[in-house]
């Protein structure tokens, strides 16, 4: 039977289940990656499993998110991560080396392999023909211990690309077009598979921009074929021997097909405060701009920064704008330095930041009050930049440079000649900041005082009762549940402390109230928990006593994280009932042995409404055991 490309890679890694949409499947994982902000928990969890060495083909630990060293806490976390990597056989990418997804793409990605990463933008490697999925740290820890990764088999949506991009339209505009069509929840339980004649006009870094930001549609992952251009990219990295050709069969059937004529794609921009709030750049021309940030795992490749250098060359950044550049890897920076293009960027007046996530997650460069900030990043949720009143727009490097030069949003097509960006046949490879685990690890893993043991929880009782602690609207992100930024993220290894920040910008009294009331329920709208994979957004509410979240629908990674930590994820059987529940209502639920259809009593209103526990048997057994850690520990430590 003919297969899509995604089905081919999944079939080769199928450890359990039937490859039919909606069925539970277990996938064998070849590569894992973690980054510092989700990694410390992931490794505390991995350590608790008692497995002496990782069982994957390759596991990588990156330090790229919270690299500020204002005090001992981040530095201690980095040291802990380095020790753990050496002890368990994990490649360690030192702080300053660059962003996990960009580096994995350059140095480690392999067509036809699977990758599980404790970061929602892990699908970046789909640009290399990998099935690359973002997950909570505990799922990644289990994969390092050799467990399959379990998920619902998504349907495969084809995205047919025809034609070729016109000057000043770029890969970022393609994915913004996809987001305009699908919205931030249109990809949930889907894989977006790109095919068609337009594919061969896009280089691997351009494809990776598209698969990276496919995450914002809620898709499980996105994938491109591995073809001649994939070979060219791998050869430029000195890895030609890792290439294999991979594509869908001609007769492959997609559940749906979205068609995009690349020639019709125009420069686009996502307006505050959602990546799917997309308009043509020409529609918002003239908006004054205060800050422009270029970088992030979406747009920090050599291709992108060469384009930036060419557009900035011999020009000057507007006095009204602060322009920051963070390249995705030391390799990118080394190549720009050697070619002289870094000097062009510096001469134009850009501020060069460390290679890493930086402003993307509010680690420095918070904009001024009410500033307009144009970013080449992938998320513009309110407050994520570190400034609650900032207006963050998402756009391509081309549009970002145009805004930096002009001091206001302008259509980049007005910049004049379109530079031709040529990628070198062989890049300068810069591997000096990797530490490979080739020596036996002597001594102890060092833990700073801010690294606290993982909390443990009893199995969930058959009856849940408590108050509705908070009622939210649609598309609540994990940034809303537990914000990023340098202050909160430095508490990532300390659950009691980080729990004080749950919903802090939403309702500053939440954590105290939750504790005082002995926990309770959260009520959410559609797509609850979109965005970041951080499992803290499930674990910290659990620590505060949250027993269940009742929502209209959930985002995939957050749903898995809730189950992993024993918070019951329920959906309204009839979405209309959402309107009848209010903050402060007292709810009571008999779990009935974790039946699918349950009845929630609302004592405040003497009413009842139906809730659905839409989980597989495996997920139910995790919930019963009090979460996944308890279950995996029972398998590895107690046997
Ligand atoms: C993000 O872009 O939101 C993050 C920060 O990279 C997160 C991970 C985290 O919360 O540490 C993600 O995308 O999963
Ligand atoms: Fe880092 Fe931003 Fe990418 Fe997340 S989205 S991995 S914070 S660069």
XYZ file of C-alpha atoms in Angstrom, residues 83 107 326 375 495 620:
6
model
C 27.812 16.302 35.117
C 25.365 18.651 13.256
C 21.377 36.382 18.049
C 10.773 39.751 15.975
C 9.170 23.142 42.214
C -5.458 5.794 32.702
